[in-house]
Coordinates of C-alpha atoms and ligand atoms in Angstrom, one line a residue:
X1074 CA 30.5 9.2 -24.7
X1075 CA 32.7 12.2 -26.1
X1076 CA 31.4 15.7 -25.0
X1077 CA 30.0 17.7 -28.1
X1078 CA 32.4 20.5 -29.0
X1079 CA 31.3 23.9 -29.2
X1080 CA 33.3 26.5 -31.0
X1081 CA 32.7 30.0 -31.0
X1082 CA 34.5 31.9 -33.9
X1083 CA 34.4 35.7 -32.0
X1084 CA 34.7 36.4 -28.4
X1085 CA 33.3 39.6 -28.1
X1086 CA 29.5 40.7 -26.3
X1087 CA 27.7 37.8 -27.9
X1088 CA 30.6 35.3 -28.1
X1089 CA 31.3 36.0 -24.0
X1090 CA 27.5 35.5 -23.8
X1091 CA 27.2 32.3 -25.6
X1092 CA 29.7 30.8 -23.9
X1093 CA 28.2 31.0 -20.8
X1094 CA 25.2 29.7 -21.5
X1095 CA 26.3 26.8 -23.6
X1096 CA 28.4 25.9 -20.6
X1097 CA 25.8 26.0 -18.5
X1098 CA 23.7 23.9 -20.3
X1099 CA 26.4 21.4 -20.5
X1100 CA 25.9 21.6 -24.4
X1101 CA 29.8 20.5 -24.7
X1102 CA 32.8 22.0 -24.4
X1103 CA 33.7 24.9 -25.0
X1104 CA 36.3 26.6 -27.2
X1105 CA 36.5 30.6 -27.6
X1106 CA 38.5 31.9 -30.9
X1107 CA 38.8 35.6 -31.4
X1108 CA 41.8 37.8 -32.8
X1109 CA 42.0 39.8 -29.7
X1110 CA 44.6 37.9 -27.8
X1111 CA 43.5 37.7 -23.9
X1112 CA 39.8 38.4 -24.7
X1113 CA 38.6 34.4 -25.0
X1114 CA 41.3 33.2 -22.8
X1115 CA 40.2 35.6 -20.0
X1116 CA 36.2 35.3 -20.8
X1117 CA 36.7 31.5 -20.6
X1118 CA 38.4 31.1 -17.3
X1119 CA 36.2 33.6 -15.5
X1120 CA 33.2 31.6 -16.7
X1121 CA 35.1 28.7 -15.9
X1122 CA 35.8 30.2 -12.2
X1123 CA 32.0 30.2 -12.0
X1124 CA 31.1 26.5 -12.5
X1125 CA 32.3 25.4 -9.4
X1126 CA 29.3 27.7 -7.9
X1127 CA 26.5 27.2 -10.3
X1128 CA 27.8 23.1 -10.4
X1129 CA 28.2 22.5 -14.6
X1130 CA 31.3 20.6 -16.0
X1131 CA 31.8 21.8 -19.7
X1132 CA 35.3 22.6 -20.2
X1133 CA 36.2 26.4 -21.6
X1134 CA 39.6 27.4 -23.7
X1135 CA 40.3 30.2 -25.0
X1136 CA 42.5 30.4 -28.5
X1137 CA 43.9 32.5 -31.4
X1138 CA 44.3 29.3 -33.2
X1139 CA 42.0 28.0 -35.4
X1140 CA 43.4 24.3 -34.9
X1141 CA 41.7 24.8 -31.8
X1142 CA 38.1 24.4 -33.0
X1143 CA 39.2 21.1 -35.0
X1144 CA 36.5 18.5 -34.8
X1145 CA 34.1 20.8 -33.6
X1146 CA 30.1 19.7 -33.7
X1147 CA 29.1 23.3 -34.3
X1148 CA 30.8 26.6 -34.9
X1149 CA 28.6 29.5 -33.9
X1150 CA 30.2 33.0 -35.6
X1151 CA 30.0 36.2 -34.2
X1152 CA 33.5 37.6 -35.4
X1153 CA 33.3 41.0 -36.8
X1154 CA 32.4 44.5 -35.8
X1155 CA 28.3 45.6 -34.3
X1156 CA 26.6 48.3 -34.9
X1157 CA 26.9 51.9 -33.4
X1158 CA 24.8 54.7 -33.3
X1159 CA 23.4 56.1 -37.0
X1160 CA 25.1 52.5 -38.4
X1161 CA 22.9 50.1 -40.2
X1162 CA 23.7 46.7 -40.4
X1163 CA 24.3 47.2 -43.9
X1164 CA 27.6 49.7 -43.4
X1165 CA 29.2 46.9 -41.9
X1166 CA 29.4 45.1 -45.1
X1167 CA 33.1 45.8 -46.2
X1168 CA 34.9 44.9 -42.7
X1169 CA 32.4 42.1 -42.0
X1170 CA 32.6 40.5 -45.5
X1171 CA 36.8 40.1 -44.9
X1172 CA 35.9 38.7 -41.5
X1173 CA 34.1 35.8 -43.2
X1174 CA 36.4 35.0 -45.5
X1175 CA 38.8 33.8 -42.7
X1176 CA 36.5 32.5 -40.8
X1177 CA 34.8 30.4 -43.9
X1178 CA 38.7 29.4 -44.6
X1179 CA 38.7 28.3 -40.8
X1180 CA 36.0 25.9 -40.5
X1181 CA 36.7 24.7 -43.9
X1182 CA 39.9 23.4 -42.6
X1183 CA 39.4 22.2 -39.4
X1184 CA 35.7 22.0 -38.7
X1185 CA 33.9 20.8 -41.9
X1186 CA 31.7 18.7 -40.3
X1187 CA 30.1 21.6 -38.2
X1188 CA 26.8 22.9 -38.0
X1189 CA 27.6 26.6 -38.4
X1190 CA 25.4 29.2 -36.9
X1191 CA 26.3 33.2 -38.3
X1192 CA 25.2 36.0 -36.3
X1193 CA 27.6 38.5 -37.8
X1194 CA 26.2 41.8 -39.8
X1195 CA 24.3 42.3 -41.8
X1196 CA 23.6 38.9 -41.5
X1197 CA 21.6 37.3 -44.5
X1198 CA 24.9 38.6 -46.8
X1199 CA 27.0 37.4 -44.4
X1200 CA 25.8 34.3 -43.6
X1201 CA 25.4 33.3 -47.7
X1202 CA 28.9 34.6 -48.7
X1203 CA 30.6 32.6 -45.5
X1204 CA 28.8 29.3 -47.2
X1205 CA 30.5 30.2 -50.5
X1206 CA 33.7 30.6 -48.4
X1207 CA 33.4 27.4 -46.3
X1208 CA 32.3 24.9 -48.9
X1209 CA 30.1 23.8 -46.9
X1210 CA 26.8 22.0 -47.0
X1211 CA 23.8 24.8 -47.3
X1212 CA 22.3 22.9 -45.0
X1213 CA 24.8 22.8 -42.6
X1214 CA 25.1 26.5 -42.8
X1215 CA 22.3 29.1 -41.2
X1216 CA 21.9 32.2 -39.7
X1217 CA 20.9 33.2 -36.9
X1218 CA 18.1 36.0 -37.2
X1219 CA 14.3 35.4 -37.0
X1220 CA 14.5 33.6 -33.9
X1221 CA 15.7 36.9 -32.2
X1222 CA 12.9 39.1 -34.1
X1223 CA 10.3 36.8 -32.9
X1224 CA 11.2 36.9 -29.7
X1225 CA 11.5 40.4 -29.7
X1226 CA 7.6 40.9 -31.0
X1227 CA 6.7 37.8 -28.7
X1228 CA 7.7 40.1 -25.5
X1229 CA 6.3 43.3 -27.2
X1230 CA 3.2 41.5 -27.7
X1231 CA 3.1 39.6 -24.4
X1232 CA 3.2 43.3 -22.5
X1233 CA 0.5 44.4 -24.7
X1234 CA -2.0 41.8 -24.0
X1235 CA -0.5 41.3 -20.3
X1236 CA -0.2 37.7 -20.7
X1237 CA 3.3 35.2 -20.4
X1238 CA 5.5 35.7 -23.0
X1239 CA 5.5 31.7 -23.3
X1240 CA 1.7 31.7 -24.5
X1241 CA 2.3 34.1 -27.3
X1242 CA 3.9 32.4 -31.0
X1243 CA 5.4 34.9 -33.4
X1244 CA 6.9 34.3 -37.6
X1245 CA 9.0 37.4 -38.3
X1246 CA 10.2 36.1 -41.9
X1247 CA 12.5 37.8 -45.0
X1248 CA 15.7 39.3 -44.5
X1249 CA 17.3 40.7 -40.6
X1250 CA 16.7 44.8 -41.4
X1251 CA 13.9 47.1 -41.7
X1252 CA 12.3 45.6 -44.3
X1253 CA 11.5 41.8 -42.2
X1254 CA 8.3 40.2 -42.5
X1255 CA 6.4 40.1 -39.2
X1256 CA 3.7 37.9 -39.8
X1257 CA 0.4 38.7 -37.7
X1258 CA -1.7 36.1 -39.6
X1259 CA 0.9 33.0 -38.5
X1260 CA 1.7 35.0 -34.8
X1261 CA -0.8 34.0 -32.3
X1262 CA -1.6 33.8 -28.5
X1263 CA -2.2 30.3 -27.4
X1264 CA -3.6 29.6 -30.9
X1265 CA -5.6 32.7 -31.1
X1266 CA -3.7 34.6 -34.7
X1267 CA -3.2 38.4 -34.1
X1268 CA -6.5 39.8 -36.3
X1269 CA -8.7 37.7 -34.2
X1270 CA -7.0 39.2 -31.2
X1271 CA -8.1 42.3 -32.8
X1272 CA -12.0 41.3 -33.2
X1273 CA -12.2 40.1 -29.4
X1274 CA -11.3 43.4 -28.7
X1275 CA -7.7 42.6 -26.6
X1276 CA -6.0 45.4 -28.9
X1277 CA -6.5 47.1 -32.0
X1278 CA -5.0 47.3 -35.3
X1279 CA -3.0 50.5 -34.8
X1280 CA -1.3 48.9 -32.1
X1281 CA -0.3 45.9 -33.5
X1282 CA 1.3 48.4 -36.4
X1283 CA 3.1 50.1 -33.7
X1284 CA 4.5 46.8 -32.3
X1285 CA 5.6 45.4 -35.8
X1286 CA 7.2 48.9 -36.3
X1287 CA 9.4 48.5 -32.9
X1288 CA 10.3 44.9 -34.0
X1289 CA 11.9 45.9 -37.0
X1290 CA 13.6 48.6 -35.3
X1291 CA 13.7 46.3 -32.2
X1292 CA 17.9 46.1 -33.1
X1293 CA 18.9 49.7 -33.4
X1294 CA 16.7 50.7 -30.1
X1295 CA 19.1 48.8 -28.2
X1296 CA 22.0 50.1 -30.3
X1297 CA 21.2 53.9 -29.5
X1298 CA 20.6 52.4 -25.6
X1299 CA 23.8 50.8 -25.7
X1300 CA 25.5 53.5 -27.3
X1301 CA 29.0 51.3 -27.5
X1302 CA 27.7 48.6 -29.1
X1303 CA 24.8 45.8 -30.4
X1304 CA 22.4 44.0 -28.3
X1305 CA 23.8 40.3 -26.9
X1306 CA 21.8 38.6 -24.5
X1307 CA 18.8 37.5 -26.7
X1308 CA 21.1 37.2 -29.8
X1309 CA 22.9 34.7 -28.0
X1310 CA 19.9 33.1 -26.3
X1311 CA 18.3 32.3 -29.8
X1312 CA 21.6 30.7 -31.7
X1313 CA 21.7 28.6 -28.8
X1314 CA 18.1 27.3 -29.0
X1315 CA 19.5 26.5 -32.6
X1316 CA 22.6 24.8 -31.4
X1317 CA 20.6 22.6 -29.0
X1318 CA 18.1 21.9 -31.6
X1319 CA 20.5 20.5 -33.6
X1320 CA 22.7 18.4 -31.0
X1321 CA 19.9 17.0 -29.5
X1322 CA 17.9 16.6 -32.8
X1323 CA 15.1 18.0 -31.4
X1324 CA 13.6 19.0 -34.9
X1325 CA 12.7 22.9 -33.7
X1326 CA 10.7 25.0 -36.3
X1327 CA 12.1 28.4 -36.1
X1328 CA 12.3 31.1 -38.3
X1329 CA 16.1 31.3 -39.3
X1330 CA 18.2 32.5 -42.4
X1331 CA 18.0 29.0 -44.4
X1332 CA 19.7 29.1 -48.2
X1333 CA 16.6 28.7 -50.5
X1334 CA 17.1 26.8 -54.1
X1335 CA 13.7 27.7 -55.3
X1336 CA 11.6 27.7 -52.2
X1337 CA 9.3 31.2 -52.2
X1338 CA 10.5 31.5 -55.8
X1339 CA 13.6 32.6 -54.8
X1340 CA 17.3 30.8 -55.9
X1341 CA 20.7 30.6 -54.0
X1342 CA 20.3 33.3 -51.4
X1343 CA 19.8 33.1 -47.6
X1344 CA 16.3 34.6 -46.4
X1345 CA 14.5 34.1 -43.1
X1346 CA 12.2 31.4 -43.4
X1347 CA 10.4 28.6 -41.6
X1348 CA 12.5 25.3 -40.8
X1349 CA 13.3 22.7 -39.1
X1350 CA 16.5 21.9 -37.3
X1351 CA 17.6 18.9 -36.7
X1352 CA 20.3 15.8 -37.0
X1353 CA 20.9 17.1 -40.6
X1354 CA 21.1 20.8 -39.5
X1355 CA 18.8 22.9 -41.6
X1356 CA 16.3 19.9 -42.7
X1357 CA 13.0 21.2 -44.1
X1358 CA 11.9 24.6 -45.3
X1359 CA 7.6 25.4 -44.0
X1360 CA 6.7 26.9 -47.4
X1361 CA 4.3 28.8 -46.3
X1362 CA 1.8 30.3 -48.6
X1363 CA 1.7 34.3 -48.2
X1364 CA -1.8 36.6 -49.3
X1365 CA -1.1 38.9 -51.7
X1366 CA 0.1 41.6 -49.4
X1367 CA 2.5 39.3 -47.2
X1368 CA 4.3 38.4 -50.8
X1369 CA 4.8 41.7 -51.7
X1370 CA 6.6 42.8 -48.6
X1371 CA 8.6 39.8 -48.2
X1372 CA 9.5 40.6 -52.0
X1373 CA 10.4 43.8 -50.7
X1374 CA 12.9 42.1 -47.8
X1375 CA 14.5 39.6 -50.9
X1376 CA 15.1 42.8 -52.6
X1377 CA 17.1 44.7 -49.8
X1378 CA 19.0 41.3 -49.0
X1379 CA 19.7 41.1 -53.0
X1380 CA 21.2 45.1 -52.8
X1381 CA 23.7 43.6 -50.2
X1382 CA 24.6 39.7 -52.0
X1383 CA 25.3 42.2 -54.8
X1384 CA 27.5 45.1 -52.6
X1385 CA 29.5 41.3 -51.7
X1386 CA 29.9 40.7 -55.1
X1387 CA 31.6 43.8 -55.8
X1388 CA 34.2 43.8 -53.2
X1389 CA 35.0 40.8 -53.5
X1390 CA 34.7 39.5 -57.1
X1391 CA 35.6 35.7 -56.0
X1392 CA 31.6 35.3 -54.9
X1393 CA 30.4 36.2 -57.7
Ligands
LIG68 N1 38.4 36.6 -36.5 C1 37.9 36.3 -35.3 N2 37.4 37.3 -34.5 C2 37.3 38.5 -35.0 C3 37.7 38.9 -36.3 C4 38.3 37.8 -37.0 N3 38.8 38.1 -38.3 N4 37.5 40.2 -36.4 C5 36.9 40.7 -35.3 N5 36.8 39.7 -34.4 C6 36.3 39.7 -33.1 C7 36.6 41.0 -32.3 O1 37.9 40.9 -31.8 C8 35.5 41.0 -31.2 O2 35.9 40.4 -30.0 O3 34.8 39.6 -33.1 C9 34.4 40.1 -31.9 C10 33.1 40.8 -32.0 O4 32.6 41.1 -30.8 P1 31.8 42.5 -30.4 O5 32.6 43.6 -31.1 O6 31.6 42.5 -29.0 O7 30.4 42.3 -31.2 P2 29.1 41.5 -30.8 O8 28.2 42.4 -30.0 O9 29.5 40.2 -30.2 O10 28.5 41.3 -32.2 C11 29.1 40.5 -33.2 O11 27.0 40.0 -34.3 O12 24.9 40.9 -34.1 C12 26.1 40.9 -34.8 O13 26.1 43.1 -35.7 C13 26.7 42.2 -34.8 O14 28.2 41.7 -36.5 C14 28.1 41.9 -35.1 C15 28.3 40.5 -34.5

């Protein structure tokens, strides 16, 4: 049977990253794109070099050439510039937004049968205007988002009760900025949901604040670590668990940036929600139902995701 084929459109800190451990995993082979000439040849040989030693056989290439990714099973996009200190995700808008016009133009031509992950800034914007770009199927298209934010409040949580990170479940929903949705009602330890952690006595209320507080910040606390640069190793970690979710059809249910057409009462945007992935890519949305408060601050999230569909809008008038 043919390897799957694994193209990743952006070689930077994430790209590098999620080549290695899609080649590790023997997910496929794997092809690096990037503009910067010698960056995805270079990244792919040394992680190449190191197969030998850790014993995987996926084959890496490294291109400026988007013929390259032809025929690829899924295309995970990183292409674009992070964050740096006192950036938002929003101010990447403008550079990032030209980034996914190429890269929607890419796929299109040579990849339109892809499962396409985004990752690129700020990504719920991103991620809708490279589906207008690409033509593809909304399902087929997602971003990559809630997965990390969970994670993140799954280990912030997993310190605070001292238990493995593995026993601890966590829904952050809405848009990838300040404004996401941690959800303590649908976040639990083994089962237990986050109030009745709070009853049993294991933490209490103003913690759990504190926690959801340095989730939503979770991003830019690396950033201002970093200094250079956003973080990579748990971005890359969660598009993968998407990528292998949807070779293998394992049907995950993960919190990602899925296009709604009328689910949560909102229409033709990108918003982190429940869903499954699978065969079909994106194949079911978990409508959840929200209490009154959850509503209004997911609202709150469409809203700030709306502020930057419309920013796309204006730049480039083609979306709208
Ligand atoms: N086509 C292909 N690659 C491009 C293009 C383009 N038009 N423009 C820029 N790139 C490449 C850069 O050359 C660089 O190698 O994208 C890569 C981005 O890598 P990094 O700068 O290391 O950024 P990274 O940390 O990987 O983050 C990428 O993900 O989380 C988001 O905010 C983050 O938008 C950023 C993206």
């Amino acid at each position: 049977m043919a390897r799957n084929k694994i193209a990743l459109i952006g070689s930077g800190m994430i790209g590098g990253t999620l080549a290695h451990i899609a080649a590790q995993k023997e997910l496929g082979d794997v092809v690096l794109f990037d503009i910067a000439e010698g960056i995805p040849e270079g990244k792919g040989l040394d992680i190449a070099q190191s197969a030998p030693v850790d014993g995987y056989d996926s084959r890496l290439k490294g291109t400026q050439d988007y013929k390259d990714i032809e025929g690829a099973d899924v295309c995970i996009v990183t292409a674009g510039v992070p964050r740096k200190p006192g950036m938002s995700r929003d101010d990447l808008v403008e550079i990032n937004l030209k980034v996914m016009k190429s890269v929607g133009e890419g796929i299109a031509k040579y990849a339109p049968n892809a499962f396409v992950i985004c990752i690129t800034n700020p990504l719920d914007a991103m991620v809708w205007a490279l589906q207008k770009f690409s033509g593809l199927p909304t399902n087929k298209v997602v971003g990559m988002a809630g997965i990390l934010d969970s994670s993140r409040f799954r280990m912030f949580l997993a310190e605070e009760f001292n238990v493995s990170v593995e026993s601890v479940t966590a829904f952050v929903l809405g848009g990838h900025g300040d404004t996401m949705v941690p959800s303590l009602r649908y976040s639990t330890v083994a089962g237990v949901s986050l109030p009745d952690m709070v009853k049993l006595g294991w933490t209490t209320q103003e913690k759990l604040d504190a926690i959801v507080d340095r989730t939503r910040k979770g991003g830019g606390e690396i950033v201002g670590l970093l200094k250079t640069g956003s973080a990579y190793y748990a971005p890359a970690a969660s598009a993968i668990q998407m990528a292998e979710s949807y070779l293998k059809d394992k049907k995950v249910v993960v919190p990602c940036a899925a296009y709604l057409d009328g689910e949560f009462g909102v229409n033709d945007r990108y918003v982190g929600v429940p869903i499954v992935i699978g065969e079909e890519g994106a194949e079911r949305i978990l409508e959840i139902e929200f209490t009154e408060e959850e509503k209004q601050m997911f609202e709150h999230s469409v809203a700030a995701v709306e502020d930057l569909v419309e920013a796309c809008k204006k730049i480039d008038p083609s979306l709208a």
